[in-house]
CSV table of C-alpha atoms in Angstrom, one decimal:
chain,number,residue,atom,x,y,z
A,1,UNK,CA,-35.6,9.7,16.0
A,2,UNK,CA,-32.0,8.4,16.4
A,3,UNK,CA,-30.8,11.1,14.0
A,4,UNK,CA,-32.1,13.8,16.4
A,5,UNK,CA,-30.2,12.4,19.4
A,6,UNK,CA,-26.6,13.4,19.9
A,7,UNK,CA,-24.4,10.5,21.1
A,8,UNK,CA,-22.8,12.8,23.6
A,9,UNK,CA,-26.2,13.4,25.3
A,10,UNK,CA,-26.5,9.6,25.9
A,11,UNK,CA,-22.9,9.4,27.1
A,12,UNK,CA,-23.6,12.2,29.7
A,13,UNK,CA,-26.9,10.5,30.7
A,14,UNK,CA,-25.2,7.1,31.2
A,15,UNK,CA,-22.5,8.7,33.3
A,16,UNK,CA,-24.9,10.6,35.6
A,17,UNK,CA,-27.0,7.5,36.0
A,18,UNK,CA,-24.0,5.5,37.2
A,19,UNK,CA,-22.6,8.3,39.4
A,20,UNK,CA,-25.9,9.8,40.5
A,21,UNK,CA,-24.1,13.1,40.5
A,22,UNK,CA,-23.7,15.8,37.8
A,23,UNK,CA,-20.4,17.0,39.2
A,24,UNK,CA,-18.8,13.5,39.3
A,25,UNK,CA,-20.1,12.8,35.8
A,26,UNK,CA,-18.6,16.0,34.5
A,27,UNK,CA,-15.2,15.2,36.2
A,28,UNK,CA,-15.3,11.7,34.7
A,29,UNK,CA,-16.1,13.0,31.2
A,30,UNK,CA,-13.7,16.0,31.5
A,31,UNK,CA,-16.3,18.6,30.6
A,32,UNK,CA,-18.0,21.4,32.5
A,33,UNK,CA,-21.0,20.4,34.8
A,34,UNK,CA,-23.1,22.9,32.9
A,35,UNK,CA,-22.5,20.9,29.7
A,36,UNK,CA,-23.7,17.7,31.4
A,37,UNK,CA,-26.9,19.5,32.6
A,38,UNK,CA,-27.6,20.8,29.2
A,39,UNK,CA,-27.1,17.4,27.6
A,40,UNK,CA,-29.6,15.8,30.0
A,41,UNK,CA,-32.1,18.7,29.4
A,42,UNK,CA,-31.8,18.4,25.6
A,43,UNK,CA,-32.2,14.6,25.8
A,44,UNK,CA,-35.4,14.9,28.0
A,45,UNK,CA,-36.7,17.5,25.6
A,46,UNK,CA,-36.3,15.3,22.5
A,47,UNK,CA,-37.7,12.3,24.2
A,48,UNK,CA,-40.5,14.3,25.9
A,49,UNK,CA,-39.8,12.4,29.1
A,50,UNK,CA,-38.4,13.0,32.5
A,51,UNK,CA,-35.3,10.9,33.0
A,52,UNK,CA,-33.9,12.2,36.3
A,53,UNK,CA,-35.5,13.7,39.4
A,54,UNK,CA,-33.3,16.4,40.9
A,55,UNK,CA,-33.5,17.7,44.4
A,56,UNK,CA,-31.0,19.8,46.4
A,57,UNK,CA,-29.8,16.7,48.2
A,58,UNK,CA,-30.0,13.8,45.7
A,59,UNK,CA,-30.7,12.6,42.2
A,60,UNK,CA,-33.0,9.7,41.4
A,61,UNK,CA,-33.7,8.0,38.2
A,62,UNK,CA,-37.3,7.8,36.8
A,63,UNK,CA,-38.9,4.8,35.3
A,64,UNK,CA,-38.3,6.3,31.8
A,65,UNK,CA,-34.6,6.9,32.8
A,66,UNK,CA,-34.3,3.2,33.9
A,67,UNK,CA,-35.7,2.1,30.6
A,68,UNK,CA,-33.5,4.3,28.6
A,69,UNK,CA,-30.3,3.2,30.4
A,70,UNK,CA,-31.1,-0.5,30.2
A,71,UNK,CA,-32.0,-0.3,26.5
A,72,UNK,CA,-29.2,2.0,25.3
A,73,UNK,CA,-26.2,1.2,27.4
A,74,UNK,CA,-25.5,-2.2,25.8
A,75,UNK,CA,-26.0,-0.7,22.3
A,76,UNK,CA,-23.5,2.1,22.9
A,77,UNK,CA,-21.0,-0.4,24.3
A,78,UNK,CA,-21.4,-2.6,21.2
A,79,UNK,CA,-21.0,0.4,19.0
A,80,UNK,CA,-17.9,1.5,20.8
A,81,UNK,CA,-16.5,-2.1,20.5
A,82,UNK,CA,-17.3,-2.1,16.8
A,83,UNK,CA,-15.6,1.3,16.2
A,84,UNK,CA,-12.5,0.1,18.1
A,85,UNK,CA,-12.3,-3.0,15.9
A,86,UNK,CA,-12.5,-0.9,12.8
A,87,UNK,CA,-9.9,1.5,14.2
A,88,UNK,CA,-7.5,-1.5,14.7
A,89,UNK,CA,-7.2,-1.7,10.9
A,90,UNK,CA,-5.8,1.8,10.8
A,91,UNK,CA,-3.5,1.4,13.8
A,92,UNK,CA,-2.5,-2.3,13.8
A,93,UNK,CA,-1.4,-4.6,10.9
A,94,UNK,CA,-4.4,-6.9,10.9
A,95,UNK,CA,-6.6,-8.7,8.4
A,96,UNK,CA,-6.2,-10.3,5.0
A,97,UNK,CA,-3.5,-8.9,2.7
A,98,UNK,CA,-3.8,-9.8,-1.0
A,99,UNK,CA,-0.6,-9.3,-3.0
A,100,UNK,CA,0.3,-9.6,-6.7
A,101,UNK,CA,4.1,-9.5,-7.4
A,102,UNK,CA,7.0,-10.9,-9.5
A,103,UNK,CA,8.3,-14.3,-8.3
A,104,UNK,CA,11.7,-13.0,-7.2
A,105,UNK,CA,13.5,-14.4,-4.1
A,106,UNK,CA,14.1,-11.2,-2.3
A,107,UNK,CA,10.4,-10.2,-2.6
A,108,UNK,CA,9.2,-13.6,-1.6
A,109,UNK,CA,11.5,-13.6,1.5
A,110,UNK,CA,10.2,-10.1,2.4
A,111,UNK,CA,6.6,-11.4,2.3
A,112,UNK,CA,7.6,-14.4,4.5
A,113,UNK,CA,9.3,-12.3,7.2
A,114,UNK,CA,6.5,-9.7,7.2
A,115,UNK,CA,4.0,-12.5,7.8
A,116,UNK,CA,6.2,-14.0,10.6
A,117,UNK,CA,6.5,-10.6,12.3
A,118,UNK,CA,2.7,-9.8,12.0
A,119,UNK,CA,0.7,-12.9,13.2
A,120,UNK,CA,-2.6,-11.0,12.9
A,121,UNK,CA,-2.0,-10.8,9.1
A,122,UNK,CA,-3.1,-13.5,6.7
A,123,UNK,CA,-1.5,-13.5,3.2
A,124,UNK,CA,-2.7,-14.4,-0.3
A,125,UNK,CA,0.1,-13.9,-2.7
A,126,UNK,CA,-0.1,-14.4,-6.5
A,127,UNK,CA,2.8,-14.0,-8.9
A,128,UNK,CA,3.2,-12.2,-12.2
A,129,UNK,CA,6.0,-10.3,-13.7
A,130,UNK,CA,3.8,-8.1,-15.8
A,131,UNK,CA,0.2,-8.0,-14.5
A,132,UNK,CA,-2.5,-6.6,-16.9
A,133,UNK,CA,-4.6,-3.7,-15.7
A,134,UNK,CA,-7.9,-5.6,-15.9
A,135,UNK,CA,-6.5,-8.2,-13.5
A,136,UNK,CA,-5.5,-5.9,-10.7
A,137,UNK,CA,-8.9,-5.7,-9.0
A,138,UNK,CA,-9.1,-7.9,-5.9
A,139,UNK,CA,-5.5,-7.1,-4.7
A,140,UNK,CA,-4.5,-4.8,-2.0
A,141,UNK,CA,-0.9,-4.3,-3.3
A,142,UNK,CA,0.6,-4.9,-6.8
A,143,UNK,CA,4.4,-4.9,-7.2
A,144,UNK,CA,5.5,-4.2,-10.7
A,145,UNK,CA,8.9,-3.7,-12.5
A,146,UNK,CA,8.9,-1.0,-15.1
A,147,UNK,CA,11.4,0.9,-17.2
A,148,UNK,CA,10.5,4.3,-18.5
A,149,UNK,CA,7.4,6.5,-18.0
A,150,UNK,CA,4.4,5.0,-16.3
A,151,UNK,CA,1.0,5.2,-17.9
A,152,UNK,CA,-1.8,7.0,-16.1
A,153,UNK,CA,-3.6,4.7,-13.6
A,154,UNK,CA,-6.3,5.0,-11.0
A,155,UNK,CA,-4.0,3.4,-8.5
A,156,UNK,CA,-1.6,5.2,-6.1
A,157,UNK,CA,2.0,4.5,-7.2
A,158,UNK,CA,5.0,4.3,-4.8
A,159,UNK,CA,8.5,3.8,-6.0
A,160,UNK,CA,10.2,1.2,-3.9
A,161,UNK,CA,13.6,0.8,-5.4
A,162,UNK,CA,15.6,1.8,-8.5
A,163,UNK,CA,18.0,-0.6,-10.2
A,164,UNK,CA,20.7,1.0,-12.4
A,165,UNK,CA,21.1,-1.1,-15.6
A,166,UNK,CA,23.7,-1.9,-18.2
A,167,UNK,CA,23.8,-3.4,-21.7
A,168,UNK,CA,25.8,-6.6,-21.7
A,169,UNK,CA,27.0,-9.2,-24.2
A,170,UNK,CA,29.0,-12.4,-24.1
A,171,UNK,CA,32.6,-12.3,-25.5
A,172,UNK,CA,31.6,-14.9,-28.0
A,173,UNK,CA,28.8,-12.7,-29.4
A,174,UNK,CA,31.2,-9.7,-29.7
A,175,UNK,CA,33.6,-11.8,-31.7
A,176,UNK,CA,30.7,-12.5,-34.2
A,177,UNK,CA,29.0,-9.0,-34.2
A,178,UNK,CA,30.3,-5.5,-34.5
A,179,UNK,CA,30.4,-3.9,-31.1
A,180,UNK,CA,27.7,-1.2,-30.9
A,181,UNK,CA,28.7,2.3,-29.9
A,182,UNK,CA,25.5,4.2,-30.7
A,183,UNK,CA,21.9,3.5,-29.9
A,184,UNK,CA,21.1,3.1,-33.6
A,185,UNK,CA,23.6,0.3,-33.9
A,186,UNK,CA,21.4,-1.9,-31.7
A,187,UNK,CA,18.6,-2.0,-34.3
A,188,UNK,CA,20.5,-4.4,-36.5
A,189,UNK,CA,21.9,-6.6,-33.7
A,190,UNK,CA,20.4,-9.6,-32.0
A,191,UNK,CA,18.9,-8.5,-28.7
A,192,UNK,CA,17.2,-10.3,-25.8
A,193,UNK,CA,14.0,-8.5,-24.7
A,194,UNK,CA,11.0,-9.1,-22.5
A,195,UNK,CA,7.8,-10.7,-23.7
A,196,UNK,CA,5.4,-8.3,-22.1
A,197,UNK,CA,7.1,-6.5,-19.2
A,198,UNK,CA,8.8,-3.1,-19.5
A,199,UNK,CA,7.1,-2.5,-22.8
A,200,UNK,CA,8.6,-5.5,-24.6
A,201,UNK,CA,11.0,-4.9,-27.5
A,202,UNK,CA,11.6,-1.2,-27.1
A,203,UNK,CA,14.7,-0.5,-25.1
A,204,UNK,CA,14.7,2.8,-23.1
A,205,UNK,CA,17.7,4.9,-22.5
A,206,UNK,CA,18.3,8.3,-20.8
A,207,UNK,CA,20.4,11.3,-21.5
A,208,UNK,CA,22.4,13.0,-18.8
A,209,UNK,CA,19.6,15.5,-18.5
A,210,UNK,CA,17.1,12.7,-17.8
A,211,UNK,CA,15.3,12.7,-21.1
A,212,UNK,CA,14.2,9.3,-22.3
A,213,UNK,CA,15.0,7.7,-25.7
A,214,UNK,CA,13.2,4.7,-27.0
A,215,UNK,CA,15.0,2.3,-29.3
A,216,UNK,CA,13.2,-0.5,-31.1
A,217,UNK,CA,15.5,-3.5,-31.2
A,218,UNK,CA,15.6,-6.7,-33.2
A,219,UNK,CA,14.7,-9.6,-31.0
A,220,UNK,CA,14.2,-13.3,-31.6
A,221,UNK,CA,14.5,-14.2,-27.9
A,222,UNK,CA,11.8,-12.7,-25.7
A,223,UNK,CA,11.2,-13.9,-22.2
A,224,UNK,CA,9.6,-12.8,-18.9
A,225,UNK,CA,12.4,-13.9,-16.7
A,226,UNK,CA,15.5,-12.0,-15.7
A,227,UNK,CA,17.2,-15.4,-15.0
A,228,UNK,CA,16.6,-16.6,-18.5
A,229,UNK,CA,17.6,-13.3,-20.0
A,230,UNK,CA,21.0,-13.4,-18.2
A,231,UNK,CA,21.5,-17.1,-19.1
A,232,UNK,CA,20.8,-16.3,-22.8
A,233,UNK,CA,23.2,-13.4,-22.7
A,234,UNK,CA,25.9,-15.6,-21.2
A,235,UNK,CA,25.3,-18.1,-24.0
A,236,UNK,CA,25.8,-15.5,-26.7
A,237,UNK,CA,22.2,-15.4,-27.8
A,238,UNK,CA,22.1,-11.6,-27.9
A,239,UNK,CA,22.7,-8.3,-26.2
A,240,UNK,CA,20.7,-7.7,-23.1
A,241,UNK,CA,19.8,-4.9,-20.7
A,242,UNK,CA,20.2,-6.2,-17.1
A,243,UNK,CA,20.2,-4.6,-13.7
A,244,UNK,CA,23.8,-4.1,-12.8
A,245,UNK,CA,23.5,-5.8,-9.4
A,246,UNK,CA,22.3,-9.0,-11.1
A,247,UNK,CA,25.3,-9.3,-13.5
A,248,UNK,CA,28.1,-7.5,-11.8
A,249,UNK,CA,29.9,-10.7,-10.8
A,250,UNK,CA,29.7,-12.0,-14.5
A,251,UNK,CA,31.1,-8.6,-15.7
A,252,UNK,CA,34.0,-8.8,-13.2
A,253,UNK,CA,34.8,-12.4,-14.2
A,254,UNK,CA,34.7,-11.5,-17.9
A,255,UNK,CA,31.8,-13.8,-18.7
A,256,UNK,CA,29.8,-10.7,-19.8
A,257,UNK,CA,31.1,-7.5,-21.3
A,258,UNK,CA,29.6,-4.2,-20.5
A,259,UNK,CA,28.7,-2.2,-23.6
A,260,UNK,CA,29.1,1.6,-23.4
A,261,UNK,CA,26.8,3.7,-25.6
A,262,UNK,CA,26.2,7.4,-25.9
A,263,UNK,CA,23.3,7.0,-23.4
A,264,UNK,CA,22.8,4.8,-20.4
A,265,UNK,CA,19.9,2.4,-20.0
A,266,UNK,CA,17.0,3.8,-18.0
A,267,UNK,CA,16.8,2.3,-14.5
A,268,UNK,CA,14.6,-0.6,-13.8
A,269,UNK,CA,12.2,0.5,-11.1
A,270,UNK,CA,10.1,-1.6,-8.7
A,271,UNK,CA,6.7,0.2,-8.1
A,272,UNK,CA,4.0,-0.6,-5.6
A,273,UNK,CA,0.4,0.0,-6.7
A,274,UNK,CA,-2.4,0.3,-4.2
A,275,UNK,CA,-5.8,1.8,-4.1
A,276,UNK,CA,-6.6,4.8,-1.9
A,277,UNK,CA,-4.4,7.6,-0.8
A,278,UNK,CA,-6.2,8.6,2.5
A,279,UNK,CA,-6.9,6.4,5.5
A,280,UNK,CA,-4.6,3.6,4.2
A,281,UNK,CA,-5.1,0.4,6.1
A,282,UNK,CA,-2.2,-0.3,8.5
A,283,UNK,CA,-1.6,-3.7,6.9
A,284,UNK,CA,-0.7,-2.0,3.6
A,285,UNK,CA,1.4,0.8,5.0
A,286,UNK,CA,3.3,-1.6,7.3
A,287,UNK,CA,3.9,-4.0,4.4
A,288,UNK,CA,5.3,-1.3,2.1
A,289,UNK,CA,7.6,0.0,4.9
A,290,UNK,CA,8.8,-3.6,5.5
A,291,UNK,CA,9.5,-4.0,1.7
A,292,UNK,CA,11.5,-0.8,1.5
A,293,UNK,CA,13.6,-1.9,4.5
A,294,UNK,CA,14.2,-5.3,2.9
A,295,UNK,CA,15.2,-3.9,-0.4
A,296,UNK,CA,17.8,-1.6,1.1
């Protein structure tokens, strides 16, 4: 029978019961008195029971009305409390946030400050530079660096920051190898590439019009660490593509030389992957906003 009873009918009945007045109940609920009367009439009709005795001077509650109020009032209050608790997840950063991300200081610090500023959030954070698709389930947010076009995914993707990049080499390497001027020159030179992230050995460049070009380079040194890639470049192990911000000091000091080619390296982009586009939990939207602010 519950599917035949409108929640608003019960709400009107509870208010009339407590006020013993249709007019006062209507004012409290902010609806016309005629609506309150209709709600009570419909409720009595569905229950086939008289709930209120009405006279010109007063309203009294019947035995059935007493039973209905005492039985349903606690239930509607519990339901209201439960709905408010659920609504908190949409309005307040609360609950357990599960994150998978690269182990990079600025991201780690952002997670720490977010947790400190949001005491109702508990954090579980795992680290991976290049997470595999079949391991993403079980996380609320996955942070992932990528260069070039993303593959189709069932996840919602948000770009967080874009890092302009540069091809660099140590002066000692340029003394031993011919300096490249065209993308094709890279195919015969020693290069430092990633083990699995940003598509491994292919290097990705872009034209002025934004068209991407893929170059398969020769690599005997493949790592999943920006720190190790830069260290190897400084040691003359090979040419490397690095985010400009991460090696600008070394370029200015002359420890690394910027190599200019006919196309620029495609930007390294940090993406956030998360499930669900609508009704996003506040813990996720608040974390993403915090990350964007930290990365600026």
